[in-house]
Amino acid sequence: MLDALIEMFDSSGFMALDFKTVIVLGIACLFLYLAIAKGYEPYLLIPIAFGMLLVNLPLGGLMDHPVDGANGGLIYYLYQGVDKGIYPPLIFLCLGATTDFGPLISNPRTLLLGGAAQVGIFIALMGSIMLGMTGPEAASVGIIGGADGPTAIYTTSQLAPHLLSTIALAAYSYMALVPIIQPPIIKALTTKEQRKVKMQQLRPVSKKEKILFPIVVTIFTVLILPSSAPLIGMLMLGNLIKESGRVPKITETLSNSLMYIITILLGVSVGAKAEADILLSPDTIKIIVLGLIAFAAGTAAGVLMGRLMYRLTKGKINPMIGAAGISAVPMAARVVQGVGVEEDPSNFLLMHAMGPNVAGVIGSAVAAGVLLQYFG
């Protein structure tokens, strides 16, 4: 009996554990703690962290490739949705069904703020190249600055799949930290007087405008930049389904059930690429630092564009709404609202900030299209 127990222990995963694996298992548990106890991006961080946990537990074989007719591991097959670029466009389809482009249509000038906030992507791209990364790797790191997890995953899966787990974790970590990272940058780049600016109420947007918007944007964007079609196309299709009002059951499915199903499949698949040798490499530190620079630079560029618009409109635009130009919807807009309320409790900036916020979603998808067309 004792010999059988010893033999069982020798063949168990305990004997296959090494120092790196133990560290990554600890990181996975830390992410689970942050998601569950602190509420940091729980919908995606829980499946990502658990995917990390599963793939780093020795001998599980969940990411094993099929060999000589034998089946591969479970997560290997789930990962094909990432590898083939299926999950991120489906997330965009669902996101479109939950997005209201009304604030952007009502105040189209805010499109400039969403565009300006993408500057961080290209700053990080140049920094990555200076640190010796290849063009596709640098493009994948830079896209973190768009603060859009699905876009980062899609771009990286097409250009530098070996960096996928690190970039995905960095992108979603910084998205979760938006309420911590953005306020100091906003306050450093604006004056108290500027933060107190009250903006005029947005004009009502007609149903016709909301229906035409996704159609027109799709036609012009995809004609100009064909590589943006998967993300822009799915985003606008989801929005058109919602705004048409003809298929409420599909809208409900996209905005609820399908969104959550794809999210958990995407999260587990991405987390399962976070193997110890990949996650604990020197490149990981570079990516985390460059990702933070990209994120901060995008926020700063949006605020500075907001300051320019504040001057050009003679004080009619609150420059803080430029910080919402990154596409962390609606968290970035809520941060702007929170900072505004600190200065003046009667100031309501949320709907004004949603304009650049949804513009940032379009901007990050277009930026990804540019990078894919150039480096793909």
PDB file of N, CA, C and O in Angstrom, residues 214-264:
ATOM      1  N   PRO A 214     -24.128  53.746 -38.310  1.00  0.00           N
ATOM      2  CA  PRO A 214     -23.298  52.553 -38.483  1.00  0.00           C
ATOM      3  C   PRO A 214     -23.117  52.150 -39.944  1.00  0.00           C
ATOM      4  O   PRO A 214     -22.062  51.619 -40.321  1.00  0.00           O
ATOM      5  N   ILE A 215     -24.118  52.417 -40.777  1.00  0.00           N
ATOM      6  CA  ILE A 215     -24.010  52.080 -42.199  1.00  0.00           C
ATOM      7  C   ILE A 215     -22.959  52.959 -42.875  1.00  0.00           C
ATOM      8  O   ILE A 215     -22.065  52.469 -43.580  1.00  0.00           O
ATOM      9  N   VAL A 216     -23.053  54.267 -42.643  1.00  0.00           N
ATOM     10  CA  VAL A 216     -22.123  55.216 -43.268  1.00  0.00           C
ATOM     11  C   VAL A 216     -20.693  54.996 -42.769  1.00  0.00           C
ATOM     12  O   VAL A 216     -19.742  54.980 -43.561  1.00  0.00           O
ATOM     13  N   VAL A 217     -20.542  54.809 -41.465  1.00  0.00           N
ATOM     14  CA  VAL A 217     -19.201  54.598 -40.900  1.00  0.00           C
ATOM     15  C   VAL A 217     -18.567  53.334 -41.475  1.00  0.00           C
ATOM     16  O   VAL A 217     -17.379  53.323 -41.831  1.00  0.00           O
ATOM     17  N   THR A 218     -19.344  52.271 -41.586  1.00  0.00           N
ATOM     18  CA  THR A 218     -18.814  51.017 -42.139  1.00  0.00           C
ATOM     19  C   THR A 218     -18.345  51.205 -43.576  1.00  0.00           C
ATOM     20  O   THR A 218     -17.226  50.791 -43.939  1.00  0.00           O
ATOM     21  N   ILE A 219     -19.171  51.823 -44.400  1.00  0.00           N
ATOM     22  CA  ILE A 219     -18.824  52.003 -45.818  1.00  0.00           C
ATOM     23  C   ILE A 219     -17.529  52.796 -45.968  1.00  0.00           C
ATOM     24  O   ILE A 219     -16.584  52.361 -46.643  1.00  0.00           O
ATOM     25  N   PHE A 220     -17.459  53.956 -45.331  1.00  0.00           N
ATOM     26  CA  PHE A 220     -16.300  54.823 -45.519  1.00  0.00           C
ATOM     27  C   PHE A 220     -15.038  54.258 -44.864  1.00  0.00           C
ATOM     28  O   PHE A 220     -13.959  54.276 -45.456  1.00  0.00           O
ATOM     29  N   THR A 221     -15.178  53.723 -43.655  1.00  0.00           N
ATOM     30  CA  THR A 221     -14.001  53.219 -42.953  1.00  0.00           C
ATOM     31  C   THR A 221     -13.405  52.008 -43.653  1.00  0.00           C
ATOM     32  O   THR A 221     -12.183  51.925 -43.848  1.00  0.00           O
ATOM     33  N   VAL A 222     -14.237  51.071 -44.064  1.00  0.00           N
ATOM     34  CA  VAL A 222     -13.725  49.848 -44.687  1.00  0.00           C
ATOM     35  C   VAL A 222     -13.196  50.126 -46.091  1.00  0.00           C
ATOM     36  O   VAL A 222     -12.226  49.493 -46.529  1.00  0.00           O
ATOM     37  N   LEU A 223     -13.793  51.100 -46.804  1.00  0.00           N
ATOM     38  CA  LEU A 223     -13.249  51.469 -48.113  1.00  0.00           C
ATOM     39  C   LEU A 223     -11.862  52.103 -47.975  1.00  0.00           C
ATOM     40  O   LEU A 223     -10.962  51.836 -48.770  1.00  0.00           O
ATOM     41  N   ILE A 224     -11.706  52.934 -46.936  1.00  0.00           N
ATOM     42  CA  ILE A 224     -10.412  53.593 -46.721  1.00  0.00           C
ATOM     43  C   ILE A 224      -9.390  52.622 -46.145  1.00  0.00           C
ATOM     44  O   ILE A 224      -8.218  52.606 -46.535  1.00  0.00           O
ATOM     45  N   LEU A 225      -9.825  51.772 -45.208  1.00  0.00           N
ATOM     46  CA  LEU A 225      -8.912  50.881 -44.490  1.00  0.00           C
ATOM     47  C   LEU A 225      -9.512  49.477 -44.433  1.00  0.00           C
ATOM     48  O   LEU A 225     -10.125  49.102 -43.441  1.00  0.00           O
ATOM     49  N   PRO A 226      -9.360  48.684 -45.480  1.00  0.00           N
ATOM     50  CA  PRO A 226     -10.000  47.355 -45.522  1.00  0.00           C
ATOM     51  C   PRO A 226      -9.643  46.442 -44.353  1.00  0.00           C
ATOM     52  O   PRO A 226     -10.476  45.629 -43.930  1.00  0.00           O
ATOM     53  N   SER A 227      -8.447  46.576 -43.795  1.00  0.00           N
ATOM     54  CA  SER A 227      -8.039  45.687 -42.707  1.00  0.00           C
ATOM     55  C   SER A 227      -8.818  45.927 -41.422  1.00  0.00           C
ATOM     56  O   SER A 227      -8.766  45.117 -40.497  1.00  0.00           O
ATOM     57  N   SER A 228      -9.564  47.043 -41.352  1.00  0.00           N
ATOM     58  CA  SER A 228     -10.373  47.326 -40.159  1.00  0.00           C
ATOM     59  C   SER A 228     -11.742  46.653 -40.226  1.00  0.00           C
ATOM     60  O   SER A 228     -12.516  46.734 -39.278  1.00  0.00           O
ATOM     61  N   ALA A 229     -12.043  45.978 -41.339  1.00  0.00           N
ATOM     62  CA  ALA A 229     -13.381  45.426 -41.554  1.00  0.00           C
ATOM     63  C   ALA A 229     -13.855  44.469 -40.463  1.00  0.00           C
ATOM     64  O   ALA A 229     -15.013  44.561 -40.025  1.00  0.00           O
ATOM     65  N   PRO A 230     -13.024  43.524 -39.976  1.00  0.00           N
ATOM     66  CA  PRO A 230     -13.543  42.592 -38.957  1.00  0.00           C
ATOM     67  C   PRO A 230     -14.046  43.290 -37.692  1.00  0.00           C
ATOM     68  O   PRO A 230     -15.108  42.938 -37.172  1.00  0.00           O
ATOM     69  N   LEU A 231     -13.290  44.268 -37.198  1.00  0.00           N
ATOM     70  CA  LEU A 231     -13.677  44.928 -35.949  1.00  0.00           C
ATOM     71  C   LEU A 231     -14.743  45.998 -36.177  1.00  0.00           C
ATOM     72  O   LEU A 231     -15.782  46.007 -35.508  1.00  0.00           O
ATOM     73  N   ILE A 232     -14.494  46.901 -37.116  1.00  0.00           N
ATOM     74  CA  ILE A 232     -15.470  47.968 -37.399  1.00  0.00           C
ATOM     75  C   ILE A 232     -16.777  47.370 -37.899  1.00  0.00           C
ATOM     76  O   ILE A 232     -17.877  47.773 -37.487  1.00  0.00           O
ATOM     77  N   GLY A 233     -16.678  46.387 -38.782  1.00  0.00           N
ATOM     78  CA  GLY A 233     -17.875  45.778 -39.347  1.00  0.00           C
ATOM     79  C   GLY A 233     -18.759  45.146 -38.295  1.00  0.00           C
ATOM     80  O   GLY A 233     -19.980  45.343 -38.276  1.00  0.00           O
ATOM     81  N   MET A 234     -18.150  44.378 -37.387  1.00  0.00           N
ATOM     82  CA  MET A 234     -18.934  43.721 -36.346  1.00  0.00           C
ATOM     83  C   MET A 234     -19.486  44.729 -35.339  1.00  0.00           C
ATOM     84  O   MET A 234     -20.624  44.598 -34.872  1.00  0.00           O
ATOM     85  N   LEU A 235     -18.691  45.748 -35.001  1.00  0.00           N
ATOM     86  CA  LEU A 235     -19.160  46.781 -34.066  1.00  0.00           C
ATOM     87  C   LEU A 235     -20.387  47.485 -34.619  1.00  0.00           C
ATOM     88  O   LEU A 235     -21.401  47.671 -33.917  1.00  0.00           O
ATOM     89  N   MET A 236     -20.307  47.877 -35.880  1.00  0.00           N
ATOM     90  CA  MET A 236     -21.413  48.619 -36.486  1.00  0.00           C
ATOM     91  C   MET A 236     -22.628  47.732 -36.764  1.00  0.00           C
ATOM     92  O   MET A 236     -23.769  48.181 -36.692  1.00  0.00           O
ATOM     93  N   LEU A 237     -22.397  46.453 -37.088  1.00  0.00           N
ATOM     94  CA  LEU A 237     -23.527  45.539 -37.266  1.00  0.00           C
ATOM     95  C   LEU A 237     -24.303  45.389 -35.956  1.00  0.00           C
ATOM     96  O   LEU A 237     -25.539  45.454 -35.945  1.00  0.00           O
ATOM     97  N   GLY A 238     -23.584  45.206 -34.855  1.00  0.00           N
ATOM     98  CA  GLY A 238     -24.245  45.097 -33.557  1.00  0.00           C
ATOM     99  C   GLY A 238     -25.039  46.339 -33.228  1.00  0.00           C
ATOM    100  O   GLY A 238     -26.175  46.257 -32.724  1.00  0.00           O
ATOM    101  N   ASN A 239     -24.474  47.522 -33.553  1.00  0.00           N
ATOM    102  CA  ASN A 239     -25.169  48.770 -33.267  1.00  0.00           C
ATOM    103  C   ASN A 239     -26.401  48.943 -34.155  1.00  0.00           C
ATOM    104  O   ASN A 239     -27.456  49.410 -33.703  1.00  0.00           O
ATOM    105  N   LEU A 240     -26.273  48.540 -35.428  1.00  0.00           N
ATOM    106  CA  LEU A 240     -27.409  48.647 -36.345  1.00  0.00           C
ATOM    107  C   LEU A 240     -28.552  47.731 -35.904  1.00  0.00           C
ATOM    108  O   LEU A 240     -29.730  48.108 -35.973  1.00  0.00           O
ATOM    109  N   ILE A 241     -28.210  46.539 -35.448  1.00  0.00           N
ATOM    110  CA  ILE A 241     -29.227  45.615 -34.941  1.00  0.00           C
ATOM    111  C   ILE A 241     -29.986  46.260 -33.782  1.00  0.00           C
ATOM    112  O   ILE A 241     -31.212  46.193 -33.700  1.00  0.00           O
ATOM    113  N   LYS A 242     -29.251  46.917 -32.895  1.00  0.00           N
ATOM    114  CA  LYS A 242     -29.871  47.577 -31.741  1.00  0.00           C
ATOM    115  C   LYS A 242     -30.744  48.751 -32.175  1.00  0.00           C
ATOM    116  O   LYS A 242     -31.911  48.870 -31.755  1.00  0.00           O
ATOM    117  N   GLU A 243     -30.189  49.622 -33.022  1.00  0.00           N
ATOM    118  CA  GLU A 243     -30.903  50.850 -33.374  1.00  0.00           C
ATOM    119  C   GLU A 243     -32.068  50.607 -34.327  1.00  0.00           C
ATOM    120  O   GLU A 243     -32.996  51.414 -34.391  1.00  0.00           O
ATOM    121  N   SER A 244     -32.047  49.502 -35.073  1.00  0.00           N
ATOM    122  CA  SER A 244     -33.155  49.226 -35.988  1.00  0.00           C
ATOM    123  C   SER A 244     -34.458  49.010 -35.237  1.00  0.00           C
ATOM    124  O   SER A 244     -35.542  49.334 -35.730  1.00  0.00           O
ATOM    125  N   GLY A 245     -34.357  48.439 -34.032  1.00  0.00           N
ATOM    126  CA  GLY A 245     -35.538  48.179 -33.228  1.00  0.00           C
ATOM    127  C   GLY A 245     -36.407  47.050 -33.742  1.00  0.00           C
ATOM    128  O   GLY A 245     -37.486  46.791 -33.195  1.00  0.00           O
ATOM    129  N   ARG A 246     -35.950  46.362 -34.784  1.00  0.00           N
ATOM    130  CA  ARG A 246     -36.761  45.324 -35.419  1.00  0.00           C
ATOM    131  C   ARG A 246     -36.519  43.930 -34.841  1.00  0.00           C
ATOM    132  O   ARG A 246     -37.345  43.033 -35.033  1.00  0.00           O
ATOM    133  N   VAL A 247     -35.386  43.748 -34.192  1.00  0.00           N
ATOM    134  CA  VAL A 247     -35.035  42.402 -33.706  1.00  0.00           C
ATOM    135  C   VAL A 247     -34.621  42.478 -32.226  1.00  0.00           C
ATOM    136  O   VAL A 247     -33.461  42.246 -31.873  1.00  0.00           O
ATOM    137  N   PRO A 248     -35.550  42.805 -31.353  1.00  0.00           N
ATOM    138  CA  PRO A 248     -35.209  42.986 -29.935  1.00  0.00           C
ATOM    139  C   PRO A 248     -34.645  41.731 -29.283  1.00  0.00           C
ATOM    140  O   PRO A 248     -33.803  41.833 -28.384  1.00  0.00           O
ATOM    141  N   LYS A 249     -35.076  40.550 -29.715  1.00  0.00           N
ATOM    142  CA  LYS A 249     -34.566  39.313 -29.113  1.00  0.00           C
ATOM    143  C   LYS A 249     -33.084  39.114 -29.442  1.00  0.00           C
ATOM    144  O   LYS A 249     -32.308  38.664 -28.602  1.00  0.00           O
ATOM    145  N   ILE A 250     -32.707  39.446 -30.678  1.00  0.00           N
ATOM    146  CA  ILE A 250     -31.292  39.345 -31.066  1.00  0.00           C
ATOM    147  C   ILE A 250     -30.471  40.370 -30.282  1.00  0.00           C
ATOM    148  O   ILE A 250     -29.375  40.063 -29.793  1.00  0.00           O
ATOM    149  N   THR A 251     -31.000  41.582 -30.163  1.00  0.00           N
ATOM    150  CA  THR A 251     -30.303  42.619 -29.397  1.00  0.00           C
ATOM    151  C   THR A 251     -30.082  42.165 -27.958  1.00  0.00           C
ATOM    152  O   THR A 251     -28.984  42.332 -27.396  1.00  0.00           O
ATOM    153  N   GLU A 252     -31.112  41.593 -27.365  1.00  0.00           N
ATOM    154  CA  GLU A 252     -31.012  41.108 -25.983  1.00  0.00           C
ATOM    155  C   GLU A 252     -29.973  39.994 -25.868  1.00  0.00           C
ATOM    156  O   GLU A 252     -29.181  39.957 -24.924  1.00  0.00           O
ATOM    157  N   THR A 253     -29.959  39.078 -26.849  1.00  0.00           N
ATOM    158  CA  THR A 253     -28.993  37.975 -26.831  1.00  0.00           C
ATOM    159  C   THR A 253     -27.569  38.493 -26.962  1.00  0.00           C
ATOM    160  O   THR A 253     -26.669  38.064 -26.230  1.00  0.00           O
ATOM    161  N   LEU A 254     -27.345  39.433 -27.891  1.00  0.00           N
ATOM    162  CA  LEU A 254     -26.002  39.974 -28.102  1.00  0.00           C
ATOM    163  C   LEU A 254     -25.492  40.718 -26.869  1.00  0.00           C
ATOM    164  O   LEU A 254     -24.332  40.591 -26.491  1.00  0.00           O
ATOM    165  N   SER A 255     -26.369  41.506 -26.263  1.00  0.00           N
ATOM    166  CA  SER A 255     -25.936  42.343 -25.148  1.00  0.00           C
ATOM    167  C   SER A 255     -25.856  41.597 -23.821  1.00  0.00           C
ATOM    168  O   SER A 255     -25.314  42.119 -22.851  1.00  0.00           O
ATOM    169  N   ASN A 256     -26.358  40.368 -23.792  1.00  0.00           N
ATOM    170  CA  ASN A 256     -26.316  39.597 -22.547  1.00  0.00           C
ATOM    171  C   ASN A 256     -25.680  38.221 -22.749  1.00  0.00           C
ATOM    172  O   ASN A 256     -24.476  38.066 -22.567  1.00  0.00           O
ATOM    173  N   SER A 257     -26.448  37.248 -23.162  1.00  0.00           N
ATOM    174  CA  SER A 257     -25.994  35.854 -23.197  1.00  0.00           C
ATOM    175  C   SER A 257     -24.732  35.651 -24.025  1.00  0.00           C
ATOM    176  O   SER A 257     -23.731  35.103 -23.544  1.00  0.00           O
ATOM    177  N   LEU A 258     -24.769  36.088 -25.294  1.00  0.00           N
ATOM    178  CA  LEU A 258     -23.619  35.835 -26.174  1.00  0.00           C
ATOM    179  C   LEU A 258     -22.383  36.574 -25.684  1.00  0.00           C
ATOM    180  O   LEU A 258     -21.263  36.037 -25.745  1.00  0.00           O
ATOM    181  N   MET A 259     -22.564  37.796 -25.199  1.00  0.00           N
ATOM    182  CA  MET A 259     -21.429  38.566 -24.676  1.00  0.00           C
ATOM    183  C   MET A 259     -20.718  37.804 -23.567  1.00  0.00           C
ATOM    184  O   MET A 259     -19.484  37.678 -23.562  1.00  0.00           O
ATOM    185  N   TYR A 260     -21.476  37.237 -22.632  1.00  0.00           N
ATOM    186  CA  TYR A 260     -20.870  36.535 -21.504  1.00  0.00           C
ATOM    187  C   TYR A 260     -20.251  35.208 -21.926  1.00  0.00           C
ATOM    188  O   TYR A 260     -19.207  34.802 -21.415  1.00  0.00           O
ATOM    189  N   ILE A 261     -20.883  34.520 -22.884  1.00  0.00           N
ATOM    190  CA  ILE A 261     -20.330  33.242 -23.365  1.00  0.00           C
ATOM    191  C   ILE A 261     -18.983  33.470 -24.036  1.00  0.00           C
ATOM    192  O   ILE A 261     -17.988  32.795 -23.730  1.00  0.00           O
ATOM    193  N   ILE A 262     -18.929  34.445 -24.961  1.00  0.00           N
ATOM    194  CA  ILE A 262     -17.678  34.722 -25.667  1.00  0.00           C
ATOM    195  C   ILE A 262     -16.613  35.232 -24.709  1.00  0.00           C
ATOM    196  O   ILE A 262     -15.433  34.892 -24.820  1.00  0.00           O
ATOM    197  N   THR A 263     -17.027  36.033 -23.723  1.00  0.00           N
ATOM    198  CA  THR A 263     -16.072  36.583 -22.755  1.00  0.00           C
ATOM    199  C   THR A 263     -15.375  35.481 -21.974  1.00  0.00           C
ATOM    200  O   THR A 263     -14.151  35.508 -21.801  1.00  0.00           O
ATOM    201  N   ILE A 264     -16.125  34.488 -21.507  1.00  0.00           N
ATOM    202  CA  ILE A 264     -15.492  33.428 -20.717  1.00  0.00           C
ATOM    203  C   ILE A 264     -14.604  32.534 -21.593  1.00  0.00           C
ATOM    204  O   ILE A 264     -13.506  32.129 -21.182  1.00  0.00           O
TER     205      ILE A 264
END
